[in-house]
Amino acid sequence: DAMTCVALIVLDVGDSLVMPGIVDCHVHVNEPGRSSWEGFWTATRAAAAGGVTTIVDMPLNSIPPTTTLDNLQDKMEAASGKCFVDTAFWGGVIPGNQLELKPMIQAGVAGFKCFLIHSGVEEFPHVTDKDLHTAMEQLQGTGSVLLFHAERDVPLLSEEDADPKDYSTFLNSRPDVMELEAIRTVTDLCLHYQVRCHIVHLSSAQPLELIQAARQAGAPLTVETTHHYLSLSAEHIPAGATQFKCCPPIRGAANQEKLWSALKDGHIDMVVSDHSPCTPDLKRLDTGDFTQAWGGISSLQFGLSLFWTSASKRGFTLPDVARFLCQSTARLCRLDNQKGSLVPGHDADLVIWDPEKEFEVKASIHHKHKLTPYMGLRLRGEVCATIVRGRLVYKRGSFSPLPLGKHLLLPQGKESLT
Ligand SMILES: NC(=O)NC(NC(N)=O)C(=O)[O-]
Ligand SMILES: [Zn+2]
Ligand SMILES: [Zn+2]
């Protein structure tokens, strides 16, 4: 049997697979402030149960948002003593907070996130082109990275009498062109300022040509997609099923095929959860009104199995899983000197899982509200155990008695803060 001697643990994992722990760099923990939506305790237990050993927390939906040095301190205090896996933090770029950016880099945020369209919460306003130039001037030469929610408002013919319960009504309100125009802005800025940029949760395949051209022209640009765009498609979303609502929207099967091809061809770098929970009432399952429901899907615990269930049928290999879910994501948040691969000197972050084992998504959901579009789905690839820096944090449904995760702040040396 494969015996894994990790720190003081000897763990008989039978013929399960040992892989680097997953780094999920797109998670909305929403604490402090909206701990009724999620929180570090429940989110990091869901992460551990899904083989995720590092999460990078998004700067919004928490109150306050992580948009100032003081708010980052609030965040750290809220997270203290509650994390079962290691946690890093994204700062936020909003209009007028440009003088907070370098101090937050100095304090060790992984990078920054901004929105080019309404974010869904009032306290995290989206930026204008002018705000972006101001922020880019602050970020130039720091080595930091700016992540974009890449949708822009474009003039749209609103369908007056469309049924708000029909998924197509929502889908038609967020067409591909909104991503295309937003990504045109991102590529221009990235080429001009030569600041690392990253497109979060790409849903449409249409901008892929633009992204590829910008990278060939020397833009330091990366792009992620999410498990829901790869596993779900619009044709299968029932009327009123607002648990499937997210922004940008889940699009059709033909678009999904193009995302898988782009992943295979190296034009999409990584796959994340974009775990974005809320309280069940905000999903409006009572009315099934897509136009009023919260946009966000909860899946943090199931990313590995979701990805492998589809990827294994499409000729992707186990090393591909480590590349897309561990190595590339660790590189984005500059943790790749300690996380994301099993090399000497790296943290002993491991997920032990059985790629052949099938299971059904049901009661054993560990994020706060047991609401997910994946409920009842049969997935392939079951996590047996998760180890963070050599310590067993999860094994077959049980968690370590103490939250052993630590906060990952990567302070930048002075020289990079030119
Ligand atoms: N405020 C949010 O959590 N928004 C998130 N919501 C989604 N993706 O539907 C996101 O990532 O944009
Ligand atoms: Zn977003
Ligand atoms: Zn998000």
PDB file of C-alpha atoms and ligand atoms in Angstrom, residues 26-28 58 60-61 113 115 149 200-201 224 247 274-276, ligand 3:
ATOM      1  CA  HIS A  26     -11.405  32.912  -6.253  1.00  0.00           C
ATOM      2  CA  VAL A  27     -13.481  32.494  -3.084  1.00  0.00           C
ATOM      3  CA  HIS A  28     -15.924  34.954  -1.523  1.00  0.00           C
ATOM      4  CA  MET A  58     -12.037  38.061  -2.548  1.00  0.00           C
ATOM      5  CA  LEU A  60     -15.964  41.908  -1.651  1.00  0.00           C
ATOM      6  CA  ASN A  61     -19.101  40.957  -0.071  1.00  0.00           C
ATOM      7  CA  LYS A 113      -9.669  42.825  -7.881  1.00  0.00           C
ATOM      8  CA  PHE A 115     -15.252  45.380 -11.361  1.00  0.00           C
ATOM      9  CA  HIS A 149     -14.598  41.173 -13.335  1.00  0.00           C
ATOM     10  CA  VAL A 200     -11.583  36.222 -13.622  1.00  0.00           C
ATOM     11  CA  HIS A 201     -14.400  33.784 -14.455  1.00  0.00           C
ATOM     12  CA  GLU A 224      -9.382  31.752 -15.554  1.00  0.00           C
ATOM     13  CA  CYS A 247     -22.484  36.785 -13.473  1.00  0.00           C
ATOM     14  CA  ASP A 274     -15.790  31.559  -7.733  1.00  0.00           C
ATOM     15  CA  HIS A 275     -17.574  30.311  -4.624  1.00  0.00           C
ATOM     16  CA  SER A 276     -20.052  33.181  -4.067  1.00  0.00           C
TER      17      SER A 276
HETATM   18 ZN    ZN B   3     -16.277  36.204  -7.712  1.00  0.00          ZN
END
